[in-house]
Every structure is written in structure tokens, then in C-alpha cells.
XYZ file of C-alpha atoms in Angstrom:
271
model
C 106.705 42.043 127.032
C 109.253 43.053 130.138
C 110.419 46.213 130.752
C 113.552 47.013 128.380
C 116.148 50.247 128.631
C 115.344 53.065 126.411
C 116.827 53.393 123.228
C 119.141 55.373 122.059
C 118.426 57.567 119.100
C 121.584 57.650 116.982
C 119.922 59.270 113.936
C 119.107 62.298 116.207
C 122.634 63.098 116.480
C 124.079 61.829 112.975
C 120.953 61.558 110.168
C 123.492 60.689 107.592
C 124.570 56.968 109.645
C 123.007 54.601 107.281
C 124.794 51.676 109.180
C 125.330 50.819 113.059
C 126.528 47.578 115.018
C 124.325 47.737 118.149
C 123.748 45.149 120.869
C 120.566 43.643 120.936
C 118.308 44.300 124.041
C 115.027 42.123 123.279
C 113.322 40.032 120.566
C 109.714 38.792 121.279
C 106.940 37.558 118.851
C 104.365 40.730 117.910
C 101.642 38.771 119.397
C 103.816 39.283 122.766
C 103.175 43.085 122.925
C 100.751 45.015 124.773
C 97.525 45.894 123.439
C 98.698 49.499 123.231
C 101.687 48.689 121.307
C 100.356 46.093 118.962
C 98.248 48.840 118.261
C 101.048 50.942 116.527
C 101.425 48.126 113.901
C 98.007 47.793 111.848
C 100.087 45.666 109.134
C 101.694 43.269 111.842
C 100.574 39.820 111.969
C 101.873 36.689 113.736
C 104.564 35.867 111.388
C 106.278 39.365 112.943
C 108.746 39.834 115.141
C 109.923 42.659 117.158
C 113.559 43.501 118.002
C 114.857 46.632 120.222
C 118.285 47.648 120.469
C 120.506 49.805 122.412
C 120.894 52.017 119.902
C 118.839 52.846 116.512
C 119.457 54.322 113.298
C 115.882 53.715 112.489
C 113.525 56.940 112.700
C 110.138 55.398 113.684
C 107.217 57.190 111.950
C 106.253 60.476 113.884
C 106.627 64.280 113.934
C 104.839 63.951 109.983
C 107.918 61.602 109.145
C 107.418 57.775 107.882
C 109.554 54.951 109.821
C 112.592 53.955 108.294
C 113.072 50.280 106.772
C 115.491 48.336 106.347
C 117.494 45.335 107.578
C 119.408 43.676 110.764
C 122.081 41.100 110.427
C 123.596 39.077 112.808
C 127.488 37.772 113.335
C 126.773 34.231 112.190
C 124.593 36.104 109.036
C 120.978 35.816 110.796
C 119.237 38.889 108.680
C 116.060 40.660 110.213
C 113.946 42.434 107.442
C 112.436 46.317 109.309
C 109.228 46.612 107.890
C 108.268 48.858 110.307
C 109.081 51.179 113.183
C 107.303 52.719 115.881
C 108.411 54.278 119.308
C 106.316 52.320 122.357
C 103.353 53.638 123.536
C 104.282 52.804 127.383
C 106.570 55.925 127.682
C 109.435 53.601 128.528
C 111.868 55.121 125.301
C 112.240 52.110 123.844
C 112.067 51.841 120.081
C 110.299 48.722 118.559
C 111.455 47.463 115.049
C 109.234 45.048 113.219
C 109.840 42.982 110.918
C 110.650 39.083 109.913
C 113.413 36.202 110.440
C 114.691 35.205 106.800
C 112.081 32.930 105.483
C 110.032 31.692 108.824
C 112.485 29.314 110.307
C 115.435 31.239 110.407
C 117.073 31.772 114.434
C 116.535 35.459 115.514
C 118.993 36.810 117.424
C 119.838 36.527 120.974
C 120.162 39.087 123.573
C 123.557 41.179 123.905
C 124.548 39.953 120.560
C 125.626 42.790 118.557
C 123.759 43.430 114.840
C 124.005 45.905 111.932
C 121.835 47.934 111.263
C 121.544 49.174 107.985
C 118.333 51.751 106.785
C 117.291 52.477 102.912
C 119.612 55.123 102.405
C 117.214 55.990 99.036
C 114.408 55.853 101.306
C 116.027 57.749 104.354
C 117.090 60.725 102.135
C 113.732 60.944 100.307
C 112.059 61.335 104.109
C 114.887 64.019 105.122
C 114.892 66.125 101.566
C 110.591 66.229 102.557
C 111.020 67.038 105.973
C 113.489 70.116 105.814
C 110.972 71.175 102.931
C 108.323 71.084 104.714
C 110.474 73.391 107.428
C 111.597 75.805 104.540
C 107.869 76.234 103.467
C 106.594 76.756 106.901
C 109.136 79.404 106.933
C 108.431 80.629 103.679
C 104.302 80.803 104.861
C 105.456 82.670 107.979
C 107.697 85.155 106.966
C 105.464 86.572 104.086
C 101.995 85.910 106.372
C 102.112 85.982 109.908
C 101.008 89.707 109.617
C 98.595 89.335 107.181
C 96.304 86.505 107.749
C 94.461 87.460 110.709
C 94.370 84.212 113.445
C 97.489 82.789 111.703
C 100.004 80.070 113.219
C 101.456 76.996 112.064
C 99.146 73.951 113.103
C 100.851 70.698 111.762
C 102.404 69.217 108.945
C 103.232 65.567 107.352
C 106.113 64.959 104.858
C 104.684 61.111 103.790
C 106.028 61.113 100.159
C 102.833 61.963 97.736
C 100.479 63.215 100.484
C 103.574 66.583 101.965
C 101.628 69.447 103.753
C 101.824 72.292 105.951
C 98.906 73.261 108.197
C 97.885 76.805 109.491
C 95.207 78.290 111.408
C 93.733 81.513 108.959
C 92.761 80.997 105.479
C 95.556 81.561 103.144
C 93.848 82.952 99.149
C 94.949 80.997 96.591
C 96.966 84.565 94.867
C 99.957 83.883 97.647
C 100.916 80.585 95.754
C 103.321 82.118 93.785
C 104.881 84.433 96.147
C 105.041 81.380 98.475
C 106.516 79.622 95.451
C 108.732 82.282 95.407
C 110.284 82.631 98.544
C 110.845 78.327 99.272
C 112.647 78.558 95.748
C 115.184 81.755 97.283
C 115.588 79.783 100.548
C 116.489 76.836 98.679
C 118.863 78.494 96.437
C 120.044 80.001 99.220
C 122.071 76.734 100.749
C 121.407 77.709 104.311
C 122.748 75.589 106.611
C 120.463 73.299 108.434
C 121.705 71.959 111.980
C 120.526 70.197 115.643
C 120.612 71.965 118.651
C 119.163 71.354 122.026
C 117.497 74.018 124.135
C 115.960 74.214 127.641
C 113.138 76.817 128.116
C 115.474 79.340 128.833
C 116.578 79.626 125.593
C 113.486 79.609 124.060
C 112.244 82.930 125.972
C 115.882 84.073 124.991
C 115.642 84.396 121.261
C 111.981 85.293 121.861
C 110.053 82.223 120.604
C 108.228 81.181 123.994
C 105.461 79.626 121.420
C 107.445 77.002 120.530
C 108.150 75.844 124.093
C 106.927 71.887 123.425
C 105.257 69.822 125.989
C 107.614 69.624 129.388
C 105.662 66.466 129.843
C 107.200 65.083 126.805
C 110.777 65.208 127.680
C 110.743 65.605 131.710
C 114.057 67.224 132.729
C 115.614 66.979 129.527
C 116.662 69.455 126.633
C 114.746 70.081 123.724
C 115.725 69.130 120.315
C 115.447 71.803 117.633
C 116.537 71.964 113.911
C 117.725 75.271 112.756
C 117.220 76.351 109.474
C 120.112 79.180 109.623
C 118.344 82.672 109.244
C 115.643 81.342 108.625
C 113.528 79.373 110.986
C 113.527 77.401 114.073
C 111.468 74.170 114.208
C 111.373 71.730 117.964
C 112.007 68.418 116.200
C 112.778 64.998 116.252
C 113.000 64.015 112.648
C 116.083 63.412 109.952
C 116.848 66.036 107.472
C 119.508 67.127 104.869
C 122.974 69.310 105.552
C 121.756 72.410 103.608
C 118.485 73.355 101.665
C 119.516 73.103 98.209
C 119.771 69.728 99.140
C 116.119 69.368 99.208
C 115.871 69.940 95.646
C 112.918 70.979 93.738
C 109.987 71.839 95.835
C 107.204 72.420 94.444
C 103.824 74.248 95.752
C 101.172 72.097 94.480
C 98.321 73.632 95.885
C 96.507 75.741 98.852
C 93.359 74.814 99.687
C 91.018 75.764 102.798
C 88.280 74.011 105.280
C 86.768 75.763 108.446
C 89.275 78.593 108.901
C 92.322 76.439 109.005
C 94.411 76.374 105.029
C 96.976 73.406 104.091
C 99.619 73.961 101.669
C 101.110 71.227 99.894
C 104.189 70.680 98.069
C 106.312 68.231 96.710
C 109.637 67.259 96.403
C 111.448 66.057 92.754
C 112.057 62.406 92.502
């Protein structure tokens, strides 16, 4: 696989583009990438191909978020079928798409041609109403416990659709469910706003949250994204997410449970 620009992350600036025409900047069998790379894709076999383009409306699966899917199509109707998405392993920014050529024996594209792009909007909006949930309950965990559990900060969380949790270092009793409960169902009621922004380290120490400073290594020289609940929290992310929280709907704390000092609270979004 040869060295290929980085990709441009459309859906970091506009979550709500479902469709794109982008030019195409490589296509190359899955049995072409590096070790490292072919990693990324346990489902991938030699059927697969991968395609990178200038630009992507495709989240790949990270930050706790699955990868878009979805389809490619050609000008002369060639359609590519995203199974999968993943952002290389190399460091080189590019983001790999994989997927198959109409039956088998289809043409894939060639290089410079522009495609569409076009994600499962159903699919897409499920991912974004988790995500910004998951945000709202970290807030919701922090705001009513950062003084009371002793140790506590927020570890990690995933927003995969059936398996949603937030992670935090203390152990959380299982009597602050409801208040927890309580407080995602007033932020969500509230319709705060929920927006990008990008921050260098400056800002950061500004506004006083020097903990949330991510890795320089990650983003040499560059700003940080952040998504900004309004009033309520601040999160450094990459992911998609939804206009307001109301738009989240429903969310649900399922349960709290605890393992070695660390507690995970899960939730769940209404289908």
C-alpha cells in the first residue's frame, strides 16, 4: 500500500452531511495492506476492498463510537458497499473504507474520479443520539459526584448500541441511580445546545480544565477538537453527535455496577 494524503474529516465539521461527492485517492485489494492495518479489519477477507478518499463522511469506529456504513457510487453507477471503517494505524491520516465491488466482478473505481458518498443516516443518528448521551451522563455523574466519591474521574466510555457505558475511577453505590437518573433526564429536557469547537492548550488552562489537555502527540501542532455541551460539560472529541440534547431522546440508566475500585454506568438510548 503507497503512501496516500490524509483525509479529510467532513463529518467533524458537519455530522448532519449524510451525502458527499469526493475524489477518489486509492483503491487496493485488503490483502494489499500492511499487517498493522489489516489488523483493524478482523471481518475482512479477500473478497474486500479498500477505498480512501479526499474527503469522508464516514466516522471510522473510535473514541467509544462504531464506524459508519454505507455506500460509494461512481459516475458511470459503479456502487462500493462500506462495511467497515477504520482510521490507519501508520499515523499517515488517511481513512480506510472497506467494503465490496457490486457482486465480485464489478470495476472499482479509478483514481481522481469523483464518488458519493452516502452513510446510514438511521444508523449515523442512532451512533450520535448514544454518543452525546453518553456526554450528558458523564456530566450528570460529575456534577452530582466529583466531591463525593473519593478517587473519582471519568476513565472511558463506549456508546456501541446495546453494550453504552461510562467509566469512572471510585466506586459509585447503587442509591445514586436515581439521582443520576434524575439529573440526565433535566439536562435532556433542558435542550442545551451541543456544538464543536477547537482549542489549543491555552484555552484549556483558561476555563480551568488543564485535565482534559489530550495527548500533544496525537495532534502535533494542531487544535484540539472539543464538543460542548452548553452549561454543562466539555468533552475533547472526535465523534458525531446531535444539535441539542432532547434530541437524544430517552436515556435510560440501566445499571451501576463496580470491579476493583473503578464503577461503570450504563444507559441506553430509546429505539
Amino acid at each position: 500500500m503507497a503512501a496516500s494524503s490524509r483525509t479529510f474529516l467532513t463529518y467533524q465539521h458537519d455530522w448532519n452531511a449524510f451525502s458527499l461527492d469526493t475524489p477518489v485517492t486509492a483503491v487496493y485489494l485488503f490483502s494489499e495492506l500492511e499487517d498493522l492495518n489489516r489488523q483493524l479489519f478482523p471481518a475482512g477477507n479477500n473478497d474486500d476492498h479498500i477505498v480512501a478518499t479526499e474527503h469522508t463522511i464516514f466516522h471510522p469506529q473510535g473514541g467509544g463510537q462504531p464506524s459508519d456504513v454505507g455506500t460509494m457510487t461512481g459516475p458511470a453507477g459503479t456502487k462500493f458497499t462500506v462495511t467497515a471503517v477504520r482510521m490507519d494505524a501508520t499515523g499517515q491520516g488517511q481513512v480506510l473504507h472497506l467494503g465490496q465491488f457490486g457482486d465480485g466482478s464489478s470495476p472499482v473505481f479509478t483514481l481522481g474520479e469523483t464518488v458519493r458518498q452516502d452513510v446510514d443516516a438511521e444508523k449515523r443518528l442512532l451512533h450520535s443520539r448514544l454518543h452525546t448521551a453518553g456526554h450528558v451522563l458523564g456530566a450528570a455523574v460529575r456534577h452530582l459526584l466529583e466531591e463525593e466519591v473519593e478517587g473519582f474521574d471519568e476513565l472511558k466510555a463506549s456508546h456501541f448500541p446495546g453494550s453504552a457505558s461510562c467509566e469512572f475511577q471510585g466506586l459509585i453505590e447503587g442509591k445514586w441511580k436515581e439521582p443520576i437518573q434524575k439529573r440526565v433526564d433535566q439536562y435532556i429536557a433542558d435542550k442545551r445546545q451541543v456544538q464543536v469547537e477547537w482549542w489549543d492548550e491555552a484555552m484549556f488552562r483558561e476555563k480551568g480544565l488543564q485535565r482534559l489537555i489530550p495527548d500533544r502527540s496525537l495532534m502535533p501542532g494542531e487544535k484540539f477538537r472539543v464538543v460542548n455541551i452548553l452549561g454543562t460539560e466539555v468533552y475533547p472529541c472526535g465523534g458525531t453527535h446531535v444539535d441539542t440534547t432532547d434530541l437524544c431522546g430517552p436515556t435510560r440508566v440501566t445499571k451501576i455496577s463496580r470491579k476493583s475500585g473503578k464503577s461503570r454506568v450504563s444507559y441506553a438510548v430509546k429505539n
